JSON list of C-alpha atoms in Angstrom, two decimals:
[
{"chain": "A", "resi": 1, "resn": "UNK", "atom": "CA", "xyz": [-162.15, -49.10, -78.23]},
{"chain": "A", "resi": 2, "resn": "UNK", "atom": "CA", "xyz": [-160.84, -52.04, -76.83]},
{"chain": "A", "resi": 3, "resn": "UNK", "atom": "CA", "xyz": [-158.02, -52.12, -78.96]},
{"chain": "A", "resi": 4, "resn": "UNK", "atom": "CA", "xyz": [-157.20, -48.87, -77.71]},
{"chain": "A", "resi": 5, "resn": "UNK", "atom": "CA", "xyz": [-157.32, -49.89, -74.08]},
{"chain": "A", "resi": 6, "resn": "UNK", "atom": "CA", "xyz": [-155.13, -52.33, -74.96]},
{"chain": "A", "resi": 7, "resn": "UNK", "atom": "CA", "xyz": [-152.95, -50.39, -76.41]},
{"chain": "A", "resi": 8, "resn": "UNK", "atom": "CA", "xyz": [-152.84, -48.55, -73.47]},
{"chain": "A", "resi": 9, "resn": "UNK", "atom": "CA", "xyz": [-152.55, -51.01, -71.24]},
{"chain": "A", "resi": 10, "resn": "UNK", "atom": "CA", "xyz": [-149.58, -52.42, -72.74]},
{"chain": "A", "resi": 11, "resn": "UNK", "atom": "CA", "xyz": [-148.22, -49.34, -72.75]},
{"chain": "A", "resi": 12, "resn": "UNK", "atom": "CA", "xyz": [-148.22, -48.43, -69.44]},
{"chain": "A", "resi": 13, "resn": "UNK", "atom": "CA", "xyz": [-146.79, -52.32, -68.36]},
{"chain": "A", "resi": 14, "resn": "UNK", "atom": "CA", "xyz": [-143.45, -51.36, -70.70]},
{"chain": "A", "resi": 15, "resn": "UNK", "atom": "CA", "xyz": [-142.98, -47.71, -69.17]},
{"chain": "A", "resi": 16, "resn": "UNK", "atom": "CA", "xyz": [-143.79, -49.80, -65.30]},
{"chain": "A", "resi": 17, "resn": "UNK", "atom": "CA", "xyz": [-141.24, -52.99, -66.61]},
{"chain": "A", "resi": 18, "resn": "UNK", "atom": "CA", "xyz": [-138.70, -49.93, -67.57]},
{"chain": "A", "resi": 19, "resn": "UNK", "atom": "CA", "xyz": [-139.01, -47.82, -64.39]},
{"chain": "A", "resi": 20, "resn": "UNK", "atom": "CA", "xyz": [-137.97, -51.42, -62.39]},
{"chain": "A", "resi": 21, "resn": "UNK", "atom": "CA", "xyz": [-135.73, -52.17, -64.61]},
{"chain": "A", "resi": 22, "resn": "UNK", "atom": "CA", "xyz": [-134.31, -48.89, -64.25]},
{"chain": "A", "resi": 23, "resn": "UNK", "atom": "CA", "xyz": [-134.50, -48.79, -60.36]},
{"chain": "A", "resi": 24, "resn": "UNK", "atom": "CA", "xyz": [-132.09, -51.83, -60.34]},
{"chain": "A", "resi": 25, "resn": "UNK", "atom": "CA", "xyz": [-129.52, -50.23, -62.00]},
{"chain": "A", "resi": 26, "resn": "UNK", "atom": "CA", "xyz": [-128.14, -47.86, -59.10]},
{"chain": "A", "resi": 27, "resn": "UNK", "atom": "CA", "xyz": [-125.28, -48.13, -57.28]},
{"chain": "A", "resi": 28, "resn": "UNK", "atom": "CA", "xyz": [-124.40, -49.90, -54.10]},
{"chain": "A", "resi": 29, "resn": "UNK", "atom": "CA", "xyz": [-123.37, -46.68, -52.53]},
{"chain": "A", "resi": 30, "resn": "UNK", "atom": "CA", "xyz": [-127.06, -44.79, -54.27]},
{"chain": "A", "resi": 31, "resn": "UNK", "atom": "CA", "xyz": [-128.84, -47.96, -52.79]},
{"chain": "A", "resi": 32, "resn": "UNK", "atom": "CA", "xyz": [-127.24, -47.41, -49.50]},
{"chain": "A", "resi": 33, "resn": "UNK", "atom": "CA", "xyz": [-128.29, -43.56, -50.02]},
{"chain": "A", "resi": 34, "resn": "UNK", "atom": "CA", "xyz": [-131.54, -44.65, -50.71]},
{"chain": "A", "resi": 35, "resn": "UNK", "atom": "CA", "xyz": [-131.88, -46.35, -47.20]},
{"chain": "A", "resi": 36, "resn": "UNK", "atom": "CA", "xyz": [-129.93, -43.61, -45.05]},
{"chain": "A", "resi": 37, "resn": "UNK", "atom": "CA", "xyz": [-132.85, -41.76, -46.83]},
{"chain": "A", "resi": 38, "resn": "UNK", "atom": "CA", "xyz": [-135.60, -43.47, -46.57]},
{"chain": "A", "resi": 39, "resn": "UNK", "atom": "CA", "xyz": [-134.89, -44.78, -42.53]},
{"chain": "A", "resi": 40, "resn": "UNK", "atom": "CA", "xyz": [-134.41, -41.24, -41.39]},
{"chain": "A", "resi": 41, "resn": "UNK", "atom": "CA", "xyz": [-130.60, -41.82, -40.73]},
{"chain": "A", "resi": 42, "resn": "UNK", "atom": "CA", "xyz": [-130.43, -37.91, -41.71]},
{"chain": "A", "resi": 43, "resn": "UNK", "atom": "CA", "xyz": [-131.93, -37.05, -38.70]},
{"chain": "A", "resi": 44, "resn": "UNK", "atom": "CA", "xyz": [-129.14, -37.69, -36.38]},
{"chain": "A", "resi": 45, "resn": "UNK", "atom": "CA", "xyz": [-126.17, -38.27, -39.11]},
{"chain": "A", "resi": 46, "resn": "UNK", "atom": "CA", "xyz": [-127.30, -35.11, -40.81]},
{"chain": "A", "resi": 47, "resn": "UNK", "atom": "CA", "xyz": [-127.77, -34.78, -44.43]},
{"chain": "A", "resi": 48, "resn": "UNK", "atom": "CA", "xyz": [-124.67, -35.81, -46.13]},
{"chain": "A", "resi": 49, "resn": "UNK", "atom": "CA", "xyz": [-123.49, -38.06, -42.92]},
{"chain": "A", "resi": 50, "resn": "UNK", "atom": "CA", "xyz": [-121.91, -35.17, -41.39]},
{"chain": "A", "resi": 51, "resn": "UNK", "atom": "CA", "xyz": [-122.82, -35.87, -38.03]},
{"chain": "A", "resi": 52, "resn": "UNK", "atom": "CA", "xyz": [-124.59, -33.70, -35.33]},
{"chain": "A", "resi": 53, "resn": "UNK", "atom": "CA", "xyz": [-126.34, -35.76, -32.91]},
{"chain": "A", "resi": 54, "resn": "UNK", "atom": "CA", "xyz": [-124.83, -39.08, -34.45]},
{"chain": "A", "resi": 55, "resn": "UNK", "atom": "CA", "xyz": [-121.41, -39.43, -35.38]},
{"chain": "A", "resi": 56, "resn": "UNK", "atom": "CA", "xyz": [-119.82, -37.76, -38.29]},
{"chain": "A", "resi": 57, "resn": "UNK", "atom": "CA", "xyz": [-119.24, -40.49, -41.00]},
{"chain": "A", "resi": 58, "resn": "UNK", "atom": "CA", "xyz": [-117.54, -37.73, -43.56]},
{"chain": "A", "resi": 59, "resn": "UNK", "atom": "CA", "xyz": [-114.24, -37.50, -41.95]},
{"chain": "A", "resi": 60, "resn": "UNK", "atom": "CA", "xyz": [-114.90, -41.09, -39.28]},
{"chain": "A", "resi": 61, "resn": "UNK", "atom": "CA", "xyz": [-116.10, -43.61, -42.14]},
{"chain": "A", "resi": 62, "resn": "UNK", "atom": "CA", "xyz": [-117.15, -46.85, -40.02]},
{"chain": "A", "resi": 63, "resn": "UNK", "atom": "CA", "xyz": [-116.27, -50.43, -41.34]},
{"chain": "A", "resi": 64, "resn": "UNK", "atom": "CA", "xyz": [-118.77, -52.93, -42.26]},
{"chain": "A", "resi": 65, "resn": "UNK", "atom": "CA", "xyz": [-118.82, -54.43, -39.39]},
{"chain": "A", "resi": 66, "resn": "UNK", "atom": "CA", "xyz": [-119.22, -51.61, -36.93]},
{"chain": "A", "resi": 67, "resn": "UNK", "atom": "CA", "xyz": [-122.45, -50.92, -39.56]},
{"chain": "A", "resi": 68, "resn": "UNK", "atom": "CA", "xyz": [-123.73, -53.51, -38.59]},
{"chain": "A", "resi": 69, "resn": "UNK", "atom": "CA", "xyz": [-123.82, -54.13, -35.25]},
{"chain": "A", "resi": 70, "resn": "UNK", "atom": "CA", "xyz": [-124.94, -50.52, -34.74]},
{"chain": "A", "resi": 71, "resn": "UNK", "atom": "CA", "xyz": [-127.77, -50.95, -37.01]},
{"chain": "A", "resi": 72, "resn": "UNK", "atom": "CA", "xyz": [-128.65, -55.05, -36.00]},
{"chain": "A", "resi": 73, "resn": "UNK", "atom": "CA", "xyz": [-127.81, -54.09, -31.53]},
{"chain": "A", "resi": 74, "resn": "UNK", "atom": "CA", "xyz": [-128.04, -49.93, -31.66]},
{"chain": "A", "resi": 75, "resn": "UNK", "atom": "CA", "xyz": [-125.98, -47.87, -29.66]},
{"chain": "A", "resi": 76, "resn": "UNK", "atom": "CA", "xyz": [-126.32, -47.00, -25.59]},
{"chain": "A", "resi": 77, "resn": "UNK", "atom": "CA", "xyz": [-126.31, -43.30, -26.78]},
{"chain": "A", "resi": 78, "resn": "UNK", "atom": "CA", "xyz": [-129.14, -43.41, -28.91]},
{"chain": "A", "resi": 79, "resn": "UNK", "atom": "CA", "xyz": [-129.17, -45.32, -31.74]},
{"chain": "A", "resi": 80, "resn": "UNK", "atom": "CA", "xyz": [-131.95, -47.60, -32.26]},
{"chain": "A", "resi": 81, "resn": "UNK", "atom": "CA", "xyz": [-132.04, -51.20, -33.85]},
{"chain": "A", "resi": 82, "resn": "UNK", "atom": "CA", "xyz": [-133.48, -51.69, -37.24]},
{"chain": "A", "resi": 83, "resn": "UNK", "atom": "CA", "xyz": [-134.02, -55.00, -37.25]},
{"chain": "A", "resi": 84, "resn": "UNK", "atom": "CA", "xyz": [-135.96, -54.77, -41.01]},
{"chain": "A", "resi": 85, "resn": "UNK", "atom": "CA", "xyz": [-132.63, -53.88, -43.12]},
{"chain": "A", "resi": 86, "resn": "UNK", "atom": "CA", "xyz": [-131.78, -56.61, -44.81]},
{"chain": "A", "resi": 87, "resn": "UNK", "atom": "CA", "xyz": [-127.62, -57.73, -44.75]},
{"chain": "A", "resi": 88, "resn": "UNK", "atom": "CA", "xyz": [-128.11, -56.63, -48.49]},
{"chain": "A", "resi": 89, "resn": "UNK", "atom": "CA", "xyz": [-129.28, -53.15, -46.85]},
{"chain": "A", "resi": 90, "resn": "UNK", "atom": "CA", "xyz": [-126.81, -53.15, -44.37]},
{"chain": "A", "resi": 91, "resn": "UNK", "atom": "CA", "xyz": [-123.78, -53.74, -47.09]},
{"chain": "A", "resi": 92, "resn": "UNK", "atom": "CA", "xyz": [-125.04, -51.15, -49.31]},
{"chain": "A", "resi": 93, "resn": "UNK", "atom": "CA", "xyz": [-125.33, -48.87, -46.36]},
{"chain": "A", "resi": 94, "resn": "UNK", "atom": "CA", "xyz": [-121.75, -49.72, -45.82]},
{"chain": "A", "resi": 95, "resn": "UNK", "atom": "CA", "xyz": [-120.96, -48.99, -49.52]},
{"chain": "A", "resi": 96, "resn": "UNK", "atom": "CA", "xyz": [-122.70, -45.71, -48.85]},
{"chain": "A", "resi": 97, "resn": "UNK", "atom": "CA", "xyz": [-120.97, -44.98, -45.97]},
{"chain": "A", "resi": 98, "resn": "UNK", "atom": "CA", "xyz": [-117.21, -45.16, -48.28]},
{"chain": "A", "resi": 99, "resn": "UNK", "atom": "CA", "xyz": [-118.26, -43.18, -51.28]},
{"chain": "A", "resi": 100, "resn": "UNK", "atom": "CA", "xyz": [-118.61, -39.99, -48.96]},
{"chain": "A", "resi": 101, "resn": "UNK", "atom": "CA", "xyz": [-115.90, -37.46, -49.73]},
{"chain": "A", "resi": 102, "resn": "UNK", "atom": "CA", "xyz": [-115.18, -39.06, -53.59]},
{"chain": "A", "resi": 103, "resn": "UNK", "atom": "CA", "xyz": [-116.61, -38.75, -56.57]},
{"chain": "A", "resi": 104, "resn": "UNK", "atom": "CA", "xyz": [-118.61, -41.66, -56.29]},
{"chain": "A", "resi": 105, "resn": "UNK", "atom": "CA", "xyz": [-120.58, -40.23, -53.60]},
{"chain": "A", "resi": 106, "resn": "UNK", "atom": "CA", "xyz": [-124.70, -39.59, -54.45]},
{"chain": "A", "resi": 107, "resn": "UNK", "atom": "CA", "xyz": [-126.08, -36.75, -53.02]},
{"chain": "A", "resi": 108, "resn": "UNK", "atom": "CA", "xyz": [-129.44, -37.06, -54.27]},
{"chain": "A", "resi": 109, "resn": "UNK", "atom": "CA", "xyz": [-132.62, -36.22, -51.98]},
{"chain": "A", "resi": 110, "resn": "UNK", "atom": "CA", "xyz": [-136.03, -38.15, -53.17]},
{"chain": "A", "resi": 111, "resn": "UNK", "atom": "CA", "xyz": [-135.16, -41.51, -51.69]},
{"chain": "A", "resi": 112, "resn": "UNK", "atom": "CA", "xyz": [-138.44, -42.76, -53.61]},
{"chain": "A", "resi": 113, "resn": "UNK", "atom": "CA", "xyz": [-137.60, -41.96, -57.17]},
{"chain": "A", "resi": 114, "resn": "UNK", "atom": "CA", "xyz": [-137.01, -44.87, -58.83]},
{"chain": "A", "resi": 115, "resn": "UNK", "atom": "CA", "xyz": [-134.29, -43.31, -60.19]},
{"chain": "A", "resi": 116, "resn": "UNK", "atom": "CA", "xyz": [-132.55, -40.47, -58.39]},
{"chain": "A", "resi": 117, "resn": "UNK", "atom": "CA", "xyz": [-130.79, -37.30, -60.09]},
{"chain": "A", "resi": 118, "resn": "UNK", "atom": "CA", "xyz": [-128.02, -35.43, -57.79]}
]
């Protein structure tokens, strides 16, 4: 019985390790899309960045400085601050915005999946 549990435990650990390794294989644009969905940016900016209450990023892509400023300081018209986002998170958001309307644009909708599918 101990051997079976040990083999099962090893297999489970291997599965978690492979999932973690695969999850790190996302591109910066894909990581940015994950953040965009996870932090509910789509509520104001639309599911694919097309705007709504907030600006349309598909037509007017913000540069890295604009993204950083908006995330760190918010905007007068309702954009809240996101103080928990790291510099890398902000760079990934910028990469996502730059990918919009290109063949590299990620379109998945389940941010919680280790490797989201299109």
